[in-house]
mmCIF file of C-alpha atoms in Angstrom:
data_model
loop_
_atom_site.group_PDB
_atom_site.id
_atom_site.type_symbol
_atom_site.label_atom_id
_atom_site.label_comp_id
_atom_site.label_asym_id
_atom_site.label_seq_id
_atom_site.Cartn_x
_atom_site.Cartn_y
_atom_site.Cartn_z
ATOM 1 C CA UNK A 1 123.033 28.033 28.107
ATOM 2 C CA UNK A 2 126.025 25.711 26.700
ATOM 3 C CA UNK A 3 127.563 25.469 29.859
ATOM 4 C CA UNK A 4 124.494 24.898 32.170
ATOM 5 C CA UNK A 5 123.769 22.121 29.560
ATOM 6 C CA UNK A 6 126.997 20.402 30.384
ATOM 7 C CA UNK A 7 126.510 20.986 33.409
ATOM 8 C CA UNK A 8 123.557 18.577 33.376
ATOM 9 C CA UNK A 9 124.479 16.267 31.601
ATOM 10 C CA UNK A 10 127.596 15.428 33.696
ATOM 11 C CA UNK A 11 125.441 15.468 36.448
ATOM 12 C CA UNK A 12 123.159 13.469 35.447
ATOM 13 C CA UNK A 13 125.740 10.684 34.341
ATOM 14 C CA UNK A 14 126.985 11.082 37.963
ATOM 15 C CA UNK A 15 123.771 9.716 39.216
ATOM 16 C CA UNK A 16 123.080 6.960 36.912
ATOM 17 C CA UNK A 17 126.970 5.788 38.076
ATOM 18 C CA UNK A 18 126.674 6.436 41.879
ATOM 19 C CA UNK A 19 122.946 4.175 41.417
ATOM 20 C CA UNK A 20 124.713 1.808 39.254
ATOM 21 C CA UNK A 21 126.662 1.585 41.720
ATOM 22 C CA UNK A 22 124.465 1.303 44.771
ATOM 23 C CA UNK A 23 122.344 -1.129 42.656
ATOM 24 C CA UNK A 24 126.028 -3.835 42.615
ATOM 25 C CA UNK A 25 126.738 -3.019 45.667
ATOM 26 C CA UNK A 26 123.841 -3.802 47.680
ATOM 27 C CA UNK A 27 123.284 -7.092 44.688
ATOM 28 C CA UNK A 28 126.768 -7.853 46.925
ATOM 29 C CA UNK A 29 125.673 -7.842 50.236
ATOM 30 C CA UNK A 30 122.154 -9.275 49.716
ATOM 31 C CA UNK A 31 124.358 -12.461 48.000
ATOM 32 C CA UNK A 32 126.790 -12.027 51.383
ATOM 33 C CA UNK A 33 123.722 -12.031 53.747
ATOM 34 C CA UNK A 34 121.223 -13.693 51.555
ATOM 35 C CA UNK A 35 123.455 -16.483 49.356
ATOM 36 C CA UNK A 36 122.014 -18.756 47.225
ATOM 37 C CA UNK A 37 122.279 -22.387 47.894
ATOM 38 C CA UNK A 38 123.856 -24.725 45.731
ATOM 39 C CA UNK A 39 122.405 -27.598 43.737
ATOM 40 C CA UNK A 40 123.188 -30.882 44.389
ATOM 41 C CA UNK A 41 125.890 -31.746 41.301
ATOM 42 C CA UNK A 42 124.355 -34.454 39.652
ATOM 43 C CA UNK A 43 125.378 -36.783 36.344
ATOM 44 C CA UNK A 44 124.093 -38.499 33.311
ATOM 45 C CA UNK A 45 126.448 -40.823 32.768
ATOM 46 C CA UNK A 46 128.166 -44.577 32.738
ATOM 47 C CA UNK A 47 131.149 -46.650 33.334
ATOM 48 C CA UNK A 48 132.874 -49.639 32.428
ATOM 49 C CA UNK A 49 135.040 -51.118 35.347
ATOM 50 C CA UNK A 50 137.121 -53.817 35.845
ATOM 51 C CA UNK A 51 136.048 -56.093 38.429
ATOM 52 C CA UNK A 52 132.559 -57.682 39.387
ATOM 53 C CA UNK A 53 131.530 -58.341 43.316
ATOM 54 C CA UNK A 54 131.936 -54.432 44.180
ATOM 55 C CA UNK A 55 130.743 -53.730 48.276
ATOM 56 C CA UNK A 56 129.872 -50.786 49.634
ATOM 57 C CA UNK A 57 129.944 -48.119 46.870
ATOM 58 C CA UNK A 58 130.279 -44.441 47.828
ATOM 59 C CA UNK A 59 130.390 -41.509 45.549
ATOM 60 C CA UNK A 60 132.954 -38.784 46.180
ATOM 61 C CA UNK A 61 130.359 -34.892 46.488
ATOM 62 C CA UNK A 62 131.447 -33.909 43.076
ATOM 63 C CA UNK A 63 130.220 -36.928 41.392
ATOM 64 C CA UNK A 64 133.152 -38.234 39.890
ATOM 65 C CA UNK A 65 134.953 -40.465 42.071
ATOM 66 C CA UNK A 66 133.648 -43.862 42.742
ATOM 67 C CA UNK A 67 135.335 -45.337 46.214
ATOM 68 C CA UNK A 68 134.384 -49.370 46.488
ATOM 69 C CA UNK A 69 136.170 -52.565 47.925
ATOM 70 C CA UNK A 70 136.668 -55.608 46.359
ATOM 71 C CA UNK A 71 137.913 -58.860 47.745
ATOM 72 C CA UNK A 72 138.848 -56.683 50.819
ATOM 73 C CA UNK A 73 141.026 -54.173 48.753
ATOM 74 C CA UNK A 74 139.561 -50.980 48.492
ATOM 75 C CA UNK A 75 139.568 -49.177 45.175
ATOM 76 C CA UNK A 76 139.523 -45.783 44.021
ATOM 77 C CA UNK A 77 137.799 -45.202 40.539
ATOM 78 C CA UNK A 78 138.340 -41.641 38.286
ATOM 79 C CA UNK A 79 134.544 -41.728 36.788
ATOM 80 C CA UNK A 80 135.836 -38.861 34.497
ATOM 81 C CA UNK A 81 139.341 -40.414 33.217
ATOM 82 C CA UNK A 82 137.591 -43.393 33.308
ATOM 83 C CA UNK A 83 140.707 -45.599 35.914
ATOM 84 C CA UNK A 84 141.855 -46.736 38.632
ATOM 85 C CA UNK A 85 143.514 -44.083 40.132
ATOM 86 C CA UNK A 86 143.997 -45.836 44.286
ATOM 87 C CA UNK A 87 144.089 -49.173 45.888
ATOM 88 C CA UNK A 88 144.567 -50.446 49.599
ATOM 89 C CA UNK A 89 145.139 -53.653 50.007
ATOM 90 C CA UNK A 90 145.094 -56.141 53.092
ATOM 91 C CA UNK A 91 147.956 -56.861 54.856
ATOM 92 C CA UNK A 92 147.222 -60.103 55.445
ATOM 93 C CA UNK A 93 145.360 -62.694 52.175
ATOM 94 C CA UNK A 94 144.094 -65.052 54.562
ATOM 95 C CA UNK A 95 142.466 -62.641 58.248
ATOM 96 C CA UNK A 96 139.493 -61.023 56.453
ATOM 97 C CA UNK A 97 139.812 -59.118 60.105
ATOM 98 C CA UNK A 98 142.676 -57.175 58.010
ATOM 99 C CA UNK A 99 142.938 -54.180 56.052
ATOM 100 C CA UNK A 100 140.064 -51.053 55.074
ATOM 101 C CA UNK A 101 136.978 -51.465 58.061
ATOM 102 C CA UNK A 102 134.903 -48.934 56.769
ATOM 103 C CA UNK A 103 135.590 -45.567 55.033
ATOM 104 C CA UNK A 104 133.285 -42.338 54.314
ATOM 105 C CA UNK A 105 133.204 -39.213 52.294
ATOM 106 C CA UNK A 106 133.394 -35.647 53.227
ATOM 107 C CA UNK A 107 130.430 -34.430 52.348
ATOM 108 C CA UNK A 108 132.187 -31.453 50.641
ATOM 109 C CA UNK A 109 135.325 -32.026 49.161
ATOM 110 C CA UNK A 110 136.844 -35.230 47.630
ATOM 111 C CA UNK A 111 138.707 -36.395 50.755
ATOM 112 C CA UNK A 112 137.870 -39.884 51.533
ATOM 113 C CA UNK A 113 138.389 -41.028 55.379
ATOM 114 C CA UNK A 114 139.274 -44.500 55.870
ATOM 115 C CA UNK A 115 139.890 -47.116 58.752
ATOM 116 C CA UNK A 116 142.874 -50.017 58.426
ATOM 117 C CA UNK A 117 144.086 -51.778 60.843
ATOM 118 C CA UNK A 118 146.959 -53.848 60.832
ATOM 119 C CA UNK A 119 148.867 -57.409 63.192
ATOM 120 C CA UNK A 120 150.635 -55.404 65.570
ATOM 121 C CA UNK A 121 155.088 -56.794 65.446
ATOM 122 C CA UNK A 122 155.360 -55.693 68.845
ATOM 123 C CA UNK A 123 152.785 -57.547 70.255
ATOM 124 C CA UNK A 124 154.375 -58.459 73.587
ATOM 125 C CA UNK A 125 157.561 -56.962 74.318
ATOM 126 C CA UNK A 126 159.883 -56.786 77.688
ATOM 127 C CA UNK A 127 160.484 -54.514 79.792
ATOM 128 C CA UNK A 128 163.166 -53.796 82.752
ATOM 129 C CA UNK A 129 161.457 -54.055 86.451
ATOM 130 C CA UNK A 130 163.409 -51.739 89.071
ATOM 131 C CA UNK A 131 161.938 -53.362 92.668
ATOM 132 C CA UNK A 132 162.503 -51.403 94.996
ATOM 133 C CA UNK A 133 165.792 -52.608 97.350
ATOM 134 C CA UNK A 134 164.908 -54.526 100.655
ATOM 135 C CA UNK A 135 165.839 -53.183 103.417
ATOM 136 C CA UNK A 136 166.271 -55.590 106.425
ATOM 137 C CA UNK A 137 167.126 -54.982 110.474
ATOM 138 C CA UNK A 138 169.362 -58.169 111.862
ATOM 139 C CA UNK A 139 170.505 -58.263 115.277
ATOM 140 C CA UNK A 140 174.095 -57.477 115.543
ATOM 141 C CA UNK A 141 176.288 -57.763 118.522
ATOM 142 C CA UNK A 142 177.916 -55.528 119.487
ATOM 143 C CA UNK A 143 178.943 -54.755 122.959
ATOM 144 C CA UNK A 144 175.808 -52.910 123.237
ATOM 145 C CA UNK A 145 173.385 -55.550 123.512
ATOM 146 C CA UNK A 146 169.949 -53.391 122.011
ATOM 147 C CA UNK A 147 171.916 -51.394 119.834
ATOM 148 C CA UNK A 148 170.627 -52.534 115.293
ATOM 149 C CA UNK A 149 172.089 -52.484 112.347
ATOM 150 C CA UNK A 150 169.815 -50.856 109.329
ATOM 151 C CA UNK A 151 170.995 -53.524 106.574
ATOM 152 C CA UNK A 152 170.004 -52.807 103.251
ATOM 153 C CA UNK A 153 169.683 -55.914 100.860
ATOM 154 C CA UNK A 154 169.864 -55.419 96.647
ATOM 155 C CA UNK A 155 167.030 -56.280 94.609
ATOM 156 C CA UNK A 156 168.394 -57.737 91.218
ATOM 157 C CA UNK A 157 166.168 -56.232 88.440
ATOM 158 C CA UNK A 158 163.825 -58.662 86.453
ATOM 159 C CA UNK A 159 162.366 -58.567 83.176
ATOM 160 C CA UNK A 160 158.693 -58.822 82.106
ATOM 161 C CA UNK A 161 156.328 -59.530 79.853
ATOM 162 C CA UNK A 162 154.232 -57.216 78.417
ATOM 163 C CA UNK A 163 150.940 -57.318 76.154
ATOM 164 C CA UNK A 164 149.654 -54.736 73.867
ATOM 165 C CA UNK A 165 146.904 -54.741 71.479
ATOM 166 C CA UNK A 166 146.987 -57.594 68.612
ATOM 167 C CA UNK A 167 145.921 -55.998 66.679
ATOM 168 C CA UNK A 168 147.003 -51.708 64.731
ATOM 169 C CA UNK A 169 144.200 -49.651 63.949
ATOM 170 C CA UNK A 170 144.797 -46.715 62.131
ATOM 171 C CA UNK A 171 143.416 -43.333 61.144
ATOM 172 C CA UNK A 172 143.614 -42.007 57.320
ATOM 173 C CA UNK A 173 142.210 -39.473 54.426
ATOM 174 C CA UNK A 174 142.659 -39.976 51.572
ATOM 175 C CA UNK A 175 142.357 -36.575 49.562
ATOM 176 C CA UNK A 176 142.502 -36.711 45.578
ATOM 177 C CA UNK A 177 142.954 -33.624 42.969
ATOM 178 C CA UNK A 178 140.792 -32.964 41.012
ATOM 179 C CA UNK A 179 138.874 -35.571 38.517
ATOM 180 C CA UNK A 180 141.090 -33.879 35.247
ATOM 181 C CA UNK A 181 144.072 -33.564 37.086
ATOM 182 C CA UNK A 182 145.692 -36.553 35.310
ATOM 183 C CA UNK A 183 149.096 -34.992 36.715
ATOM 184 C CA UNK A 184 149.318 -34.622 40.900
ATOM 185 C CA UNK A 185 148.344 -38.399 43.049
ATOM 186 C CA UNK A 186 146.215 -38.989 45.570
ATOM 187 C CA UNK A 187 147.512 -37.480 48.883
ATOM 188 C CA UNK A 188 147.497 -40.673 51.465
ATOM 189 C CA UNK A 189 147.798 -38.999 54.238
ATOM 190 C CA UNK A 190 148.169 -40.959 58.448
ATOM 191 C CA UNK A 191 146.786 -39.155 61.005
ATOM 192 C CA UNK A 192 146.788 -41.247 63.299
ATOM 193 C CA UNK A 193 146.320 -44.417 65.263
ATOM 194 C CA UNK A 194 143.788 -45.449 68.026
ATOM 195 C CA UNK A 195 144.568 -48.677 70.330
ATOM 196 C CA UNK A 196 141.988 -49.603 72.318
ATOM 197 C CA UNK A 197 139.720 -51.326 69.620
ATOM 198 C CA UNK A 198 139.237 -54.754 70.264
ATOM 199 C CA UNK A 199 140.637 -56.970 67.633
ATOM 200 C CA UNK A 200 138.636 -58.180 64.925
ATOM 201 C CA UNK A 201 136.270 -55.679 65.676
ATOM 202 C CA UNK A 202 133.739 -54.324 62.957
ATOM 203 C CA UNK A 203 133.472 -51.354 63.093
ATOM 204 C CA UNK A 204 128.639 -51.344 62.074
ATOM 205 C CA UNK A 205 128.292 -47.036 62.431
ATOM 206 C CA UNK A 206 130.521 -44.288 60.599
ATOM 207 C CA UNK A 207 129.349 -41.146 61.370
ATOM 208 C CA UNK A 208 131.321 -37.424 61.691
ATOM 209 C CA UNK A 209 129.756 -33.916 62.198
ATOM 210 C CA UNK A 210 132.460 -31.401 60.186
ATOM 211 C CA UNK A 211 131.692 -28.642 61.856
ATOM 212 C CA UNK A 212 132.861 -29.769 65.075
ATOM 213 C CA UNK A 213 136.081 -31.993 63.844
ATOM 214 C CA UNK A 214 133.461 -35.358 66.063
ATOM 215 C CA UNK A 215 134.126 -38.308 64.466
ATOM 216 C CA UNK A 216 131.550 -41.508 65.567
ATOM 217 C CA UNK A 217 131.915 -45.189 65.745
ATOM 218 C CA UNK A 218 129.975 -48.604 67.000
ATOM 219 C CA UNK A 219 133.213 -51.228 66.962
ATOM 220 C CA UNK A 220 131.501 -54.146 68.127
ATOM 221 C CA UNK A 221 133.332 -58.128 68.233
ATOM 222 C CA UNK A 222 132.139 -60.940 69.889
ATOM 223 C CA UNK A 223 131.387 -60.268 73.282
ATOM 224 C CA UNK A 224 131.363 -56.666 73.396
ATOM 225 C CA UNK A 225 130.230 -53.162 71.057
ATOM 226 C CA UNK A 226 132.018 -49.883 71.814
ATOM 227 C CA UNK A 227 130.872 -46.310 70.824
ATOM 228 C CA UNK A 228 133.816 -44.262 70.762
ATOM 229 C CA UNK A 229 134.301 -40.479 69.517
ATOM 230 C CA UNK A 230 137.506 -39.353 68.200
ATOM 231 C CA UNK A 231 138.104 -34.983 68.850
ATOM 232 C CA UNK A 232 140.313 -32.326 66.473
ATOM 233 C CA UNK A 233 143.020 -32.972 69.258
ATOM 234 C CA UNK A 234 143.041 -37.424 68.277
ATOM 235 C CA UNK A 235 141.668 -38.409 71.415
ATOM 236 C CA UNK A 236 139.382 -41.150 72.204
ATOM 237 C CA UNK A 237 136.987 -41.784 74.639
ATOM 238 C CA UNK A 238 133.949 -44.249 75.482
ATOM 239 C CA UNK A 239 130.523 -43.826 75.384
ATOM 240 C CA UNK A 240 128.231 -46.234 75.726
ATOM 241 C CA UNK A 241 126.946 -47.814 78.399
ATOM 242 C CA UNK A 242 127.252 -50.917 79.776
ATOM 243 C CA UNK A 243 125.428 -53.735 78.336
ATOM 244 C CA UNK A 244 124.376 -50.499 75.430
ATOM 245 C CA UNK A 245 123.036 -51.674 71.700
ATOM 246 C CA UNK A 246 123.524 -49.567 68.966
ATOM 247 C CA UNK A 247 121.535 -49.972 65.709
ATOM 248 C CA UNK A 248 121.838 -47.302 64.834
ATOM 249 C CA UNK A 249 123.169 -43.702 64.834
ATOM 250 C CA UNK A 250 123.689 -40.091 62.877
ATOM 251 C CA UNK A 251 125.294 -36.585 63.865
ATOM 252 C CA UNK A 252 124.971 -32.747 64.263
ATOM 253 C CA UNK A 253 126.011 -31.659 61.258
ATOM 254 C CA UNK A 254 125.571 -28.194 63.659
ATOM 255 C CA UNK A 255 127.072 -28.976 66.766
ATOM 256 C CA UNK A 256 128.455 -33.007 66.972
ATOM 257 C CA UNK A 257 125.129 -33.730 69.081
ATOM 258 C CA UNK A 258 124.946 -37.892 68.641
ATOM 259 C CA UNK A 259 121.716 -39.560 67.837
ATOM 260 C CA UNK A 260 121.128 -42.431 68.814
ATOM 261 C CA UNK A 261 118.867 -45.927 68.660
ATOM 262 C CA UNK A 262 119.851 -47.263 72.123
ATOM 263 C CA UNK A 263 118.287 -50.013 74.277
ATOM 264 C CA UNK A 264 118.950 -51.809 77.563
ATOM 265 C CA UNK A 265 118.055 -55.078 78.480
ATOM 266 C CA UNK A 266 114.311 -54.163 77.552
ATOM 267 C CA UNK A 267 114.452 -50.476 77.153
ATOM 268 C CA UNK A 268 114.950 -49.083 74.275
ATOM 269 C CA UNK A 269 115.182 -45.256 73.697
ATOM 270 C CA UNK A 270 116.324 -42.468 70.441
ATOM 271 C CA UNK A 271 119.332 -40.575 73.274
ATOM 272 C CA UNK A 272 120.992 -37.615 71.862
ATOM 273 C CA UNK A 273 124.276 -37.533 73.513
ATOM 274 C CA UNK A 274 126.155 -34.500 74.189
ATOM 275 C CA UNK A 275 130.187 -35.526 75.494
ATOM 276 C CA UNK A 276 128.492 -37.113 78.262
ATOM 277 C CA UNK A 277 125.008 -35.675 78.984
ATOM 278 C CA UNK A 278 122.166 -37.371 77.948
ATOM 279 C CA UNK A 279 119.482 -36.767 76.525
ATOM 280 C CA UNK A 280 115.916 -38.388 76.164
ATOM 281 C CA UNK A 281 114.280 -38.043 72.969
ATOM 282 C CA UNK A 282 111.135 -40.569 72.540
ATOM 283 C CA UNK A 283 110.921 -43.873 74.903
ATOM 284 C CA UNK A 284 108.549 -44.901 71.863
ATOM 285 C CA UNK A 285 109.688 -48.579 71.406
ATOM 286 C CA UNK A 286 109.135 -48.562 67.591
ATOM 287 C CA UNK A 287 111.109 -45.164 67.168
ATOM 288 C CA UNK A 288 114.258 -44.810 65.512
ATOM 289 C CA UNK A 289 116.636 -42.542 64.167
ATOM 290 C CA UNK A 290 116.779 -42.004 60.492
ATOM 291 C CA UNK A 291 119.130 -39.410 60.523
ATOM 292 C CA UNK A 292 119.818 -35.460 60.665
ATOM 293 C CA UNK A 293 119.356 -32.228 57.912
ATOM 294 C CA UNK A 294 120.040 -28.303 58.402
ATOM 295 C CA UNK A 295 118.586 -28.328 61.924
ATOM 296 C CA UNK A 296 116.474 -30.637 61.848
ATOM 297 C CA UNK A 297 115.954 -34.172 63.471
ATOM 298 C CA UNK A 298 114.021 -36.827 61.360
ATOM 299 C CA UNK A 299 112.334 -40.190 63.790
ATOM 300 C CA UNK A 300 110.433 -43.072 62.340
ATOM 301 C CA UNK A 301 108.354 -45.837 63.920
ATOM 302 C CA UNK A 302 108.993 -48.696 62.914
ATOM 303 C CA UNK A 303 106.682 -51.805 62.654
ATOM 304 C CA UNK A 304 106.458 -54.948 61.178
ATOM 305 C CA UNK A 305 109.449 -53.849 59.122
ATOM 306 C CA UNK A 306 107.083 -50.687 57.779
ATOM 307 C CA UNK A 307 108.280 -47.095 58.284
ATOM 308 C CA UNK A 308 104.818 -45.689 59.120
ATOM 309 C CA UNK A 309 105.773 -42.354 60.413
ATOM 310 C CA UNK A 310 108.331 -39.432 59.896
ATOM 311 C CA UNK A 311 108.340 -36.950 62.942
ATOM 312 C CA UNK A 312 111.083 -34.731 63.429
ATOM 313 C CA UNK A 313 112.166 -32.499 66.029
ATOM 314 C CA UNK A 314 114.668 -29.018 66.067
ATOM 315 C CA UNK A 315 118.175 -29.471 66.642
ATOM 316 C CA UNK A 316 119.361 -27.085 68.672
ATOM 317 C CA UNK A 317 122.779 -26.187 70.948
ATOM 318 C CA UNK A 318 121.425 -27.183 74.096
ATOM 319 C CA UNK A 319 118.479 -30.123 74.218
ATOM 320 C CA UNK A 320 116.065 -31.325 76.867
ATOM 321 C CA UNK A 321 114.203 -34.504 77.843
ATOM 322 C CA UNK A 322 110.864 -35.430 75.599
ATOM 323 C CA UNK A 323 111.321 -32.498 73.153
ATOM 324 C CA UNK A 324 107.861 -31.958 70.744
ATOM 325 C CA UNK A 325 107.995 -34.230 68.092
ATOM 326 C CA UNK A 326 106.020 -32.781 64.638
ATOM 327 C CA UNK A 327 104.782 -35.058 62.412
ATOM 328 C CA UNK A 328 105.778 -35.162 59.243
ATOM 329 C CA UNK A 329 104.502 -38.495 57.162
ATOM 330 C CA UNK A 330 102.696 -40.996 57.874
ATOM 331 C CA UNK A 331 102.012 -44.151 55.199
ATOM 332 C CA UNK A 332 103.496 -47.153 54.308
ATOM 333 C CA UNK A 333 106.703 -47.524 53.279
ATOM 334 C CA UNK A 334 109.012 -50.721 53.465
ATOM 335 C CA UNK A 335 111.344 -51.138 55.850
ATOM 336 C CA UNK A 336 113.229 -54.389 55.748
ATOM 337 C CA UNK A 337 116.288 -55.204 54.027
ATOM 338 C CA UNK A 338 117.270 -51.140 53.230
ATOM 339 C CA UNK A 339 119.297 -48.362 53.163
ATOM 340 C CA UNK A 340 117.919 -45.278 53.819
ATOM 341 C CA UNK A 341 119.661 -41.256 54.259
ATOM 342 C CA UNK A 342 118.190 -38.541 54.710
ATOM 343 C CA UNK A 343 118.746 -36.163 51.199
ATOM 344 C CA UNK A 344 120.226 -32.519 50.707
ATOM 345 C CA UNK A 345 116.675 -30.730 50.920
ATOM 346 C CA UNK A 346 115.135 -33.079 53.801
ATOM 347 C CA UNK A 347 113.813 -35.528 52.065
ATOM 348 C CA UNK A 348 113.196 -38.745 53.218
ATOM 349 C CA UNK A 349 115.063 -41.789 51.300
ATOM 350 C CA UNK A 350 114.455 -44.889 51.636
ATOM 351 C CA UNK A 351 115.647 -47.784 48.973
ATOM 352 C CA UNK A 352 116.425 -51.371 47.783
ATOM 353 C CA UNK A 353 117.732 -53.001 45.313
ATOM 354 C CA UNK A 354 113.882 -52.711 43.773
ATOM 355 C CA UNK A 355 112.782 -49.027 44.312
ATOM 356 C CA UNK A 356 113.635 -46.162 46.356
ATOM 357 C CA UNK A 357 110.841 -44.255 48.268
ATOM 358 C CA UNK A 358 111.218 -40.151 48.730
ATOM 359 C CA UNK A 359 109.181 -38.303 51.505
ATOM 360 C CA UNK A 360 109.590 -34.824 50.462
ATOM 361 C CA UNK A 361 107.435 -31.998 52.216
ATOM 362 C CA UNK A 362 104.518 -34.509 53.338
ATOM 363 C CA UNK A 363 104.495 -36.056 50.312
ATOM 364 C CA UNK A 364 105.175 -39.553 48.530
ATOM 365 C CA UNK A 365 107.205 -41.052 45.660
ATOM 366 C CA UNK A 366 108.652 -43.814 44.434
ATOM 367 C CA UNK A 367 111.633 -44.622 41.785
ATOM 368 C CA UNK A 368 111.468 -48.037 40.661
ATOM 369 C CA UNK A 369 115.519 -48.608 39.953
ATOM 370 C CA UNK A 370 117.055 -50.625 37.166
ATOM 371 C CA UNK A 371 120.588 -52.355 38.447
ATOM 372 C CA UNK A 372 121.715 -55.410 40.040
ATOM 373 C CA UNK A 373 122.249 -53.615 42.739
ATOM 374 C CA UNK A 374 121.697 -50.116 43.336
ATOM 375 C CA UNK A 375 122.911 -46.922 45.669
ATOM 376 C CA UNK A 376 121.665 -43.095 46.338
ATOM 377 C CA UNK A 377 124.392 -40.007 46.966
ATOM 378 C CA UNK A 378 124.586 -38.799 50.826
ATOM 379 C CA UNK A 379 122.620 -35.694 49.008
ATOM 380 C CA UNK A 380 120.308 -37.340 48.028
ATOM 381 C CA UNK A 381 120.741 -35.998 44.130
ATOM 382 C CA UNK A 382 122.237 -39.014 42.371
ATOM 383 C CA UNK A 383 121.670 -42.448 41.788
ATOM 384 C CA UNK A 384 124.482 -44.731 41.182
ATOM 385 C CA UNK A 385 123.366 -48.175 39.270
ATOM 386 C CA UNK A 386 125.412 -51.064 38.988
ATOM 387 C CA UNK A 387 125.556 -54.191 36.601
ATOM 388 C CA UNK A 388 127.810 -56.571 36.506
ATOM 389 C CA UNK A 389 128.670 -57.785 32.041
ATOM 390 C CA UNK A 390 131.479 -60.781 33.321
ATOM 391 C CA UNK A 391 134.245 -59.521 34.796
ATOM 392 C CA UNK A 392 133.865 -55.998 34.924
ATOM 393 C CA UNK A 393 130.850 -53.842 36.144
ATOM 394 C CA UNK A 394 128.325 -51.495 34.395
ATOM 395 C CA UNK A 395 127.829 -48.453 36.373
ATOM 396 C CA UNK A 396 125.154 -45.844 35.738
ATOM 397 C CA UNK A 397 124.686 -42.481 37.347
ATOM 398 C CA UNK A 398 121.289 -40.575 36.314
ATOM 399 C CA UNK A 399 119.879 -37.519 38.905
ATOM 400 C CA UNK A 400 117.867 -39.801 41.618
ATOM 401 C CA UNK A 401 113.727 -38.246 40.615
ATOM 402 C CA UNK A 402 110.881 -39.916 39.103
ATOM 403 C CA UNK A 403 111.008 -40.888 35.343
ATOM 404 C CA UNK A 404 108.195 -39.179 33.347
#
């Protein structure tokens, strides 16, 4: 009887252990198959940055580094340690077209991509040209009056001037350590030179698709606008049509497809570009691309500087012309002199220095803003408020949500 009791006890213990093991294993499998979505990082933080008139404020995905320009110099400020950790000055104090042209954080790490322009020191080079020798056939008087002898007359090589692009544009990636690490220096890494950016060209739009390692940018100077694509193999190509003006654009975070507001003459369209293939998304005169998040393309209808309607369509690997547009919201949001983005939860955020308008699942909320300058993080979760205090700037960080 005692032996039977021992066997039953160990059998029960074995079953319990197996059940616990299966439970843990099941949880692990569920975590892999249906991972819990990561909430964006938000902080409540204030910092005083030396300097005023800070421009193009961008915060890293972890909300611990702030990138900005001051008097033409790119600077990175470590918000955790309260100090500047990097700067990149312009090579010229007089030519405002040189230096850092634009920059943007990668959405999932402490890496900043930036474009840097400098004067080409070898704009004019001398090249030696070796022309082919000239062959003449003079008549030579010999015993045979009909005989001709070919004579080769050598031509001396000559030097010609070769003119290159007067401006060199370089792409860099700046990798920063963990913000609490005070021993590792930022890694400022040169990636490639881009030869065909026009001198004095302003980069108006910069977007990239991390899934396909594609970078898209529009560059405009006094005479032309270029839409350029840079791929992982460092190939650069121009995608826009002749005479095409591009106001806004967004890149698919899944397939690398580029969506643009295209205007050629009097024709305005929202176009999807997959390489050289083009698909018409909307022909409506007042429609404009707003952005892309998690497989959804957002399009806004703007009339008289007001956003009155938001529609959407699926971001697919294979696109067709004139897809069905689903209405997400209708109403009125001021749309003059504003910034806008699509947050990580699919919320459409439109803001200026007075208020932020947030459309989530068809519902509109308004957040009053207090700073002299206000910015919203790429994921739509963090509000960055700047207030000048003499020669310094007070930076305040808080979650972007209505105050109760």
